[in-house]
Amino acid sequence: MTKRIASTLALAAALLAACGPTTRTATRRPATESGPPTTLAAAAWTPQSSATEIGRWAREGCRRAREGRQPCIERALVSLIDPAGIGKAMEVLDTLVTADPDVRANAHALAHGLGIAAYRSPETVAKTFADCPPTLMSGCYHGVVQGYFLALQREGKEVGKAELDALCTPHKAVSFLYFQCAHGVGHGLMAVHENHVPMSLQACDQATDDFVRESCYGGVFMENIVNFTHPHHTAAGHAGTQGHDAHGAQPKADDHAAHDSAGGAHQHGNEHAGHGAQAMRHEPFKALDPADPLYPCTVVDEKYRPSCYTMQTSAMLFFNRGDIAATARGCEKAPEAYLGACYASLGRDITAYASQRHDRSIQMCSTAAGLAGGRAQVWCLNGVVQNLINVAADAGEGIRFCRALSAAEHKRECYRVVGETITTLENAPAARASRCAPAEPEYVAFCRRGAGLQESAGMEE
């Protein structure tokens, strides 16, 4: 596997922690918060109003909403798109995340929903995509791409090589956006193919660019896990946000029915309700298997397995109720070629269980010590540092984690992975060097090597 593809898979893996089974369940409102139902007041804000002001309007109106607080918040946010733009809607969501634990627990899924709702046409998809911010694990980007595919499916149009090649081309000059688009394609193809993994992977193969294909595979496997564990957070679960009413109008009864039907259809594996041009007959494919923690990685074609194992521990943790030690032992059963990917996947998931705390992440990875011939703990720590950087899009967060490690071997690997991950953020060598410069002096060379820069003389292994 090339270094470019490895970096891509690392970033794809990081995204799963935001919406997969490691995300904490939304907390219930206190029992003392009672009284008559609330409704969204007529919008007194303007597109120039502050995000805090608009967020206050949404929180107050949805405090005891009849349809439930989370659907109300989503509806309020969607109502901002036409008058204020997707950027403003996301800014309000970012504000709500800092003020509201319930919103924070579902933030990535809400960002997906806003991206889906913001999609308007093939002619404007590139601009809408670029208007999204990179916050909340890039959920808005992925939602716009999903919206594109949902619309094609609804119109009975085929998704083929031309569509896959054209969709992400406008963003090719910016590697971060290019990846986000290509990864989102995998999510979108799962919607087109009714969450049938083999068909979706084969659809990814139509893309000309191998970077798009590999990124697409990661999106397919992520969507497969999210669909199984959180069906209401999938593209179909948010499909009702397309064709929305503006400015906080109350939802129509059939809008609720469409949303509930779309979410409910995903409770049953491959028994889905989509009927687009490509909702074709196919042999059933089981999404996940509680009796085989490594499935479907064990049955998909070899070329798809790196992407699958890079996601798989989220499924394992879902079935064993968050048992980190058991998951570490489970990874040891993976084929030799994929042990590193599985343990890095565990490290990624650990950051969510540890609430991104460095000390807790290090302690949790220590449960893998001694496994896989003594390599598992290092691989787990590598997964942690990759995810910490990608969550914040900040190499400094990775460097701070590396500083917290004590073993020299762990530090060397950590800084090398920081350098590799920097390549997903920066194209220019000078910018990569600048990101590595704050590393501990004796480890700067390892960061530089990971970033593809000239190695310093005398670097010890």
mmCIF file of C-alpha atoms in Angstrom, residues 38 40 45 52-63 69 72-73 76-77 80 92 96:
data_model
loop_
_atom_site.group_PDB
_atom_site.id
_atom_site.type_symbol
_atom_site.label_atom_id
_atom_site.label_comp_id
_atom_site.label_asym_id
_atom_site.label_seq_id
_atom_site.Cartn_x
_atom_site.Cartn_y
_atom_site.Cartn_z
ATOM 1 C CA THR A 38 -42.474 24.936 22.991
ATOM 2 C CA LEU A 40 -39.894 27.811 17.250
ATOM 3 C CA TRP A 45 -32.908 37.032 13.234
ATOM 4 C CA THR A 52 -24.972 32.942 19.248
ATOM 5 C CA GLU A 53 -28.195 34.903 18.805
ATOM 6 C CA ILE A 54 -29.598 32.459 16.265
ATOM 7 C CA GLY A 55 -28.511 29.512 18.397
ATOM 8 C CA ARG A 56 -30.372 30.964 21.373
ATOM 9 C CA TRP A 57 -33.538 31.154 19.225
ATOM 10 C CA ALA A 58 -33.188 27.487 18.254
ATOM 11 C CA ARG A 59 -32.475 26.259 21.778
ATOM 12 C CA GLU A 60 -35.388 28.130 23.312
ATOM 13 C CA GLY A 61 -37.865 27.087 20.630
ATOM 14 C CA CYS A 62 -36.807 23.438 20.762
ATOM 15 C CA ARG A 63 -36.576 23.126 24.539
ATOM 16 C CA ARG A 69 -35.662 18.186 20.701
ATOM 17 C CA CYS A 72 -36.463 20.333 16.111
ATOM 18 C CA ILE A 73 -32.848 21.502 16.313
ATOM 19 C CA ALA A 76 -34.174 24.973 12.862
ATOM 20 C CA LEU A 77 -30.668 24.661 11.441
ATOM 21 C CA LEU A 80 -31.094 28.833 7.946
ATOM 22 C CA VAL A 92 -24.705 28.196 14.395
ATOM 23 C CA LEU A 96 -24.684 25.020 19.765
#
